[in-house]
mmCIF file of C-alpha atoms in Angstrom:
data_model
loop_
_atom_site.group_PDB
_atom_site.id
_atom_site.type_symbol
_atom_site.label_atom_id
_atom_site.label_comp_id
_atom_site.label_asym_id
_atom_site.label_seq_id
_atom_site.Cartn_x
_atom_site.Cartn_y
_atom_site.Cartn_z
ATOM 1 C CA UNK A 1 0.000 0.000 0.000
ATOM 2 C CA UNK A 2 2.623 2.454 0.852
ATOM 3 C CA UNK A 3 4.460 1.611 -2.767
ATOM 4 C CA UNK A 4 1.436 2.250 -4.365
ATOM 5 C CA UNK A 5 0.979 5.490 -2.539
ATOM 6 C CA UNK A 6 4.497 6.817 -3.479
ATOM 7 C CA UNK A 7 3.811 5.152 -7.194
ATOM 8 C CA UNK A 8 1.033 7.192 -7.022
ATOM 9 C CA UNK A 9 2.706 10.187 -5.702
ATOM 10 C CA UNK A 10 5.299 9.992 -8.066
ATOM 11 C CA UNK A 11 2.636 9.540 -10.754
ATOM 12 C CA UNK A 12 1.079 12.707 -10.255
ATOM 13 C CA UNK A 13 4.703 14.535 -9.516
ATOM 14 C CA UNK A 14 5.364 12.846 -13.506
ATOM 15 C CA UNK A 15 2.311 14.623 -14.571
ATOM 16 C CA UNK A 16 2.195 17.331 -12.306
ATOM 17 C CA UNK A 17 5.938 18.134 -14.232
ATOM 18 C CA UNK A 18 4.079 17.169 -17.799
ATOM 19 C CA UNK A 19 1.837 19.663 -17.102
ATOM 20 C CA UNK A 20 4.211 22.157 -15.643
ATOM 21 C CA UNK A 21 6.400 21.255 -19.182
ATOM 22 C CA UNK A 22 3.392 21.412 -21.004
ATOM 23 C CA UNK A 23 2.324 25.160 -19.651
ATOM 24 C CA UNK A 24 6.305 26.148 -19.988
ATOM 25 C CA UNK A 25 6.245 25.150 -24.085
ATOM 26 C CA UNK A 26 2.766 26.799 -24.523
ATOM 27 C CA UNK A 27 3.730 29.851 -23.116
ATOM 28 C CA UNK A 28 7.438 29.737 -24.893
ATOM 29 C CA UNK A 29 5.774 29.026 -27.877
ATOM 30 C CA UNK A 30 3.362 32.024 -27.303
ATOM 31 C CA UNK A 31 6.462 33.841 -26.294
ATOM 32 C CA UNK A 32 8.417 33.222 -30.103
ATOM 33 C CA UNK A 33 5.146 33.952 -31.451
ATOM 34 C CA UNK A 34 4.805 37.464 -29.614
ATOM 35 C CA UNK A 35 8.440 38.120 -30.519
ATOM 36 C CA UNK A 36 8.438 36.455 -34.479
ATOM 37 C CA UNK A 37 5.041 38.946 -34.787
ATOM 38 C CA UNK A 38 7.016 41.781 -33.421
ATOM 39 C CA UNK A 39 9.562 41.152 -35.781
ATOM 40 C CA UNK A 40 7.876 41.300 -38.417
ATOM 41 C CA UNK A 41 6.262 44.231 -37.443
ATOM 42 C CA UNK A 42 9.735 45.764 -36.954
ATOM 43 C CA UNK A 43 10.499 44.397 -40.230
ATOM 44 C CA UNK A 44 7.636 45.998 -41.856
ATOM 45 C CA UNK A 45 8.673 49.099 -40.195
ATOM 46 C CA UNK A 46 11.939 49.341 -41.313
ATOM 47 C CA UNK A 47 11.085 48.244 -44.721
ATOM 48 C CA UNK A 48 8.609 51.488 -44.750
ATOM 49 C CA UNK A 49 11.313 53.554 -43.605
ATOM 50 C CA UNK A 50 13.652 52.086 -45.993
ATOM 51 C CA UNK A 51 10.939 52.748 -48.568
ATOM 52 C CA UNK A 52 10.172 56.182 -47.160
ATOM 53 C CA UNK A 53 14.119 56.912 -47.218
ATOM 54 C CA UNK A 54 14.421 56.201 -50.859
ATOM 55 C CA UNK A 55 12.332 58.376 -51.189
ATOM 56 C CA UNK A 56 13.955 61.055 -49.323
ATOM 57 C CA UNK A 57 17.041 60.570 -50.810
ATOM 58 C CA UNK A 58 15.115 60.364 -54.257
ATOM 59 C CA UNK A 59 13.759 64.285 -53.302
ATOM 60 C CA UNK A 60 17.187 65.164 -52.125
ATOM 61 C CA UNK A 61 19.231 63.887 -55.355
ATOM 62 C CA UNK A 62 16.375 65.721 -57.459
ATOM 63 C CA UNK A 63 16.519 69.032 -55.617
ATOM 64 C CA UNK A 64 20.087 68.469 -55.426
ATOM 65 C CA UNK A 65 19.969 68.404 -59.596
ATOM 66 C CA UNK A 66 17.628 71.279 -59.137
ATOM 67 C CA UNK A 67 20.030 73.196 -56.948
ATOM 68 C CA UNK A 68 22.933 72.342 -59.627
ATOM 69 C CA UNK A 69 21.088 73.736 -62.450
ATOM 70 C CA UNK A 70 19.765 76.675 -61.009
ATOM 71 C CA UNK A 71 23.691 77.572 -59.480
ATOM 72 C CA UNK A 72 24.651 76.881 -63.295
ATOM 73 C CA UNK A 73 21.595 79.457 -64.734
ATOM 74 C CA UNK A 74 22.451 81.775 -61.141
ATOM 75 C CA UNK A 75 26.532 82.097 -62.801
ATOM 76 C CA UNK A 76 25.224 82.028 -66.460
ATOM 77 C CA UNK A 77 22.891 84.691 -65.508
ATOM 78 C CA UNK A 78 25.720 86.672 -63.461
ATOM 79 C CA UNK A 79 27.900 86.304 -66.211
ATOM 80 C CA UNK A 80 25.334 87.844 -68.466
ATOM 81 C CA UNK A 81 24.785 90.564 -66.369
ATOM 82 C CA UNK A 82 28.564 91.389 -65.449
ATOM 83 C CA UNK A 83 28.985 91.830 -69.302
ATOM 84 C CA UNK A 84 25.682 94.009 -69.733
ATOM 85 C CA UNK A 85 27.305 95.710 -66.669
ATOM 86 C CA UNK A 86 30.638 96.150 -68.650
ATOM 87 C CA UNK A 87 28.783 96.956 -71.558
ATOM 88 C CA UNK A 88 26.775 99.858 -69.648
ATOM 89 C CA UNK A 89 30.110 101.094 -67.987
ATOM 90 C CA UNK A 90 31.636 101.671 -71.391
ATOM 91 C CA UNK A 91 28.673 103.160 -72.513
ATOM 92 C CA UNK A 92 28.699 105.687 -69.539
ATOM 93 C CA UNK A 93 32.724 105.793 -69.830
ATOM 94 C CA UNK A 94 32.169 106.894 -73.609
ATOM 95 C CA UNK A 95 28.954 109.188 -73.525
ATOM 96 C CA UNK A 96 30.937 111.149 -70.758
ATOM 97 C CA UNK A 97 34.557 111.223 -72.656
ATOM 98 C CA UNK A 98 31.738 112.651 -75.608
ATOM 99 C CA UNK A 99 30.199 115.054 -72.892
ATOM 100 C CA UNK A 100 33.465 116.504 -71.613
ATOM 101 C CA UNK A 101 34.341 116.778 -75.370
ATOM 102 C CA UNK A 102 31.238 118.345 -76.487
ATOM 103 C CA UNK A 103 31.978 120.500 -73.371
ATOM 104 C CA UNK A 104 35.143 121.585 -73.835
ATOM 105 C CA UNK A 105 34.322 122.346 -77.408
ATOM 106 C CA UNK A 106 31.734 124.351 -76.085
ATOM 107 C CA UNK A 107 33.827 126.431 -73.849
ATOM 108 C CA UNK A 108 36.436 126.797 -77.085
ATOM 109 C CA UNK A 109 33.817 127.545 -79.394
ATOM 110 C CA UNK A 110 32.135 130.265 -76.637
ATOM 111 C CA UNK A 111 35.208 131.665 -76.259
ATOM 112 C CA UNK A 112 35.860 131.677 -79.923
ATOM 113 C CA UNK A 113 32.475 133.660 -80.225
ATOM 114 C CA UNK A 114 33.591 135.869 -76.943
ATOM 115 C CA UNK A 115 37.109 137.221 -78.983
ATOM 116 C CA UNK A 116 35.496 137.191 -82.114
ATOM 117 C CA UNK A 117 32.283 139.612 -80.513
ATOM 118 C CA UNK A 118 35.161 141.528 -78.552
ATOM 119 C CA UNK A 119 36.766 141.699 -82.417
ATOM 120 C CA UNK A 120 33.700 142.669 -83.652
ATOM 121 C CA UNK A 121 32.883 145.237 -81.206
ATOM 122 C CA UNK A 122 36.422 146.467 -81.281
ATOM 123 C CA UNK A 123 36.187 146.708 -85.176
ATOM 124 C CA UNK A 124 32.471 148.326 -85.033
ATOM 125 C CA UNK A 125 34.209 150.827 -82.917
ATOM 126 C CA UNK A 126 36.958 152.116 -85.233
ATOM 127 C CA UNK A 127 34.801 151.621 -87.833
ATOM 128 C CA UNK A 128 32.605 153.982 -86.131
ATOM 129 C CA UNK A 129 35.807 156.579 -85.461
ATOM 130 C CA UNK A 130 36.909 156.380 -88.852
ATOM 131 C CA UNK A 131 33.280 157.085 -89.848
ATOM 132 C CA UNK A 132 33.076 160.137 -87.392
ATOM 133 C CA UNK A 133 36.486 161.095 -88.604
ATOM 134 C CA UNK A 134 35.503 160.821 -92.095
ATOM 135 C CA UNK A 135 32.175 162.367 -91.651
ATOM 136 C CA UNK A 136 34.339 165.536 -90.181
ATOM 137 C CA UNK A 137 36.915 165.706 -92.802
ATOM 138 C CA UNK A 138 33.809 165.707 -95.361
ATOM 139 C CA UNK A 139 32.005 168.406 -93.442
ATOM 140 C CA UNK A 140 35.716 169.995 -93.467
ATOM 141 C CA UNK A 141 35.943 169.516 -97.217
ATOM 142 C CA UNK A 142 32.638 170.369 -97.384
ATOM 143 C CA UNK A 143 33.318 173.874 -95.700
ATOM 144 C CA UNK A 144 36.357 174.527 -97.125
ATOM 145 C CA UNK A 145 33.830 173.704 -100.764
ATOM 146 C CA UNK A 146 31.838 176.564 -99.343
ATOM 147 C CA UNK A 147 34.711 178.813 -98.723
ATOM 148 C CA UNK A 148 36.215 177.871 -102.071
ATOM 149 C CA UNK A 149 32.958 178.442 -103.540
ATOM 150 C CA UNK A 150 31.881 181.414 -102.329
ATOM 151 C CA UNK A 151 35.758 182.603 -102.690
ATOM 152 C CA UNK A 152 35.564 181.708 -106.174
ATOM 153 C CA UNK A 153 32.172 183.582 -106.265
ATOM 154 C CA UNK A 154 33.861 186.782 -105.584
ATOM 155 C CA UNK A 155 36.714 186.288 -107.488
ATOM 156 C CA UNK A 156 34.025 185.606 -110.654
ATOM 157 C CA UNK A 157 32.776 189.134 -109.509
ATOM 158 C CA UNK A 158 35.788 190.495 -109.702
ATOM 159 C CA UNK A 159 36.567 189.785 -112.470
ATOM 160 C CA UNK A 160 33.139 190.747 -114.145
ATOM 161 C CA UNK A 161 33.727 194.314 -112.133
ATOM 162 C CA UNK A 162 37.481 194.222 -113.501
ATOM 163 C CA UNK A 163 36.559 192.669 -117.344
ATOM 164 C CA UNK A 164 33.379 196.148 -116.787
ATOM 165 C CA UNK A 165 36.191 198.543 -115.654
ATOM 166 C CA UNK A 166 38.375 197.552 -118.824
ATOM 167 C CA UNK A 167 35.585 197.664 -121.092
ATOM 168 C CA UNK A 168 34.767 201.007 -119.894
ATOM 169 C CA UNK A 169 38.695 202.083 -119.817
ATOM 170 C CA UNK A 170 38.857 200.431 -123.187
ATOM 171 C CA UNK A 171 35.404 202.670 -124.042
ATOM 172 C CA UNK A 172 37.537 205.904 -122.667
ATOM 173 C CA UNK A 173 40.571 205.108 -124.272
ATOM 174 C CA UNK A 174 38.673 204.534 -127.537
ATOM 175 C CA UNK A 175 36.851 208.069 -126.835
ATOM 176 C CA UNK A 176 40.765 209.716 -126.372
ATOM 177 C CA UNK A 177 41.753 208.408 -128.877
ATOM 178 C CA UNK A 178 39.145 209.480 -131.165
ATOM 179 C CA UNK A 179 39.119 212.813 -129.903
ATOM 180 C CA UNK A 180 43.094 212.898 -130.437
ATOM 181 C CA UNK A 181 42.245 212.138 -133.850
ATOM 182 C CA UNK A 182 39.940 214.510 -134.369
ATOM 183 C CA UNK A 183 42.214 216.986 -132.598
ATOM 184 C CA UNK A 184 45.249 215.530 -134.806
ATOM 185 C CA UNK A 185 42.580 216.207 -137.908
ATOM 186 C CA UNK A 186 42.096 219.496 -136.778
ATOM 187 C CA UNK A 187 45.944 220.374 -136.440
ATOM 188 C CA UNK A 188 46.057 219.379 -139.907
ATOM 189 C CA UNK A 189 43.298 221.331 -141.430
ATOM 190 C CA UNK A 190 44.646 224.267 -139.560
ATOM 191 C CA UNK A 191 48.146 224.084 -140.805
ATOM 192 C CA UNK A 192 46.738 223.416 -144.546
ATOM 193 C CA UNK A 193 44.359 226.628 -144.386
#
């Protein structure tokens, strides 16, 4: 009786263990599938972020390309515009060179036009003396004409007066001499009677 009581005994310590086994493998095997489902759900995970980093680095190579090609329009654009800048400075450098030219021409030909007016004047005003001098020396001429004139004049009546006094000395001297003829006649007669 007492073997069959520890038979027993050990009988249900056998199963008691089975069981114990038993309930260890279920929950291991609960366990590994706990973990094998969280690995897959880290697997899926990192196969999204994998996906969502090729992606990322899809963005970044394109904006990258982006960034390339608008540095390489950014330089070919600056280089444009340093040359229109260039261009423009010559432009500027050359329309003042003209400027200061024009200018200085300006100043020559104003003061061209000041000694040529100064000429002018200087001319208008001998011009103007030698017209006032001439303008006396005619009314000078112009007197002594008078003078002349009226000297002549006289001198024309003079000579009528003096031509008048010889006619009439000529007229007196024919009259003498008639009446010395006619005196010489009567001489004659007397000495012939």
């Amino acid at each position: 009786a007492a073997e069959a009581e520890a038979a027993e005994a050990a009988r249900a310590d056998r199963e008691a263990a089975v069981a114990a086994a038993e309930k260890e493998v279920a929950a291991a095997l609960e366990a590994r599938a706990a973990e094998k489902e969280r690995a897959a759900a880290a697997e899926e995970r990192a196969k999204g972020v994998s996906i969502a980093l090729d992606k990322t680095e899809a963005r970044l190579a394109e904006a990258q390309a982006e960034l390339e090609e608008g540095i390489k329009y950014a330089s070919e654009r600056v280089g444009e515009l340093d040359d229109a800048l260039e261009f423009a400075q010559d432009n500027l450098r050359r329309k003042e060179r003209e400027l200061a030219e024009q200018a200085d021409a300006a100043a020559r030909a104003e003061k061209e036009a000041a000694k040529a007016r100064a000429q002018a004047e200087y001319d208008a005003a001998v011009a103007a003396r030698e017209a006032a001098e001439a303008k006396a020396i005619a009314e000078g001429e112009a007197a002594e004409a008078a003078i002349a004139k009226a000297e002549r004049e006289a001198a024309l009546a003079q000579a009528d007066a003096a031509k008048d006094d010889a006619a009439e000395a000529r007229a007196a001297a024919d009259a003498s001499y008639e009446q010395a003829a006619a005196a010489e006649r009567r001489a004659d007669e007397a000495i012939a009677g």
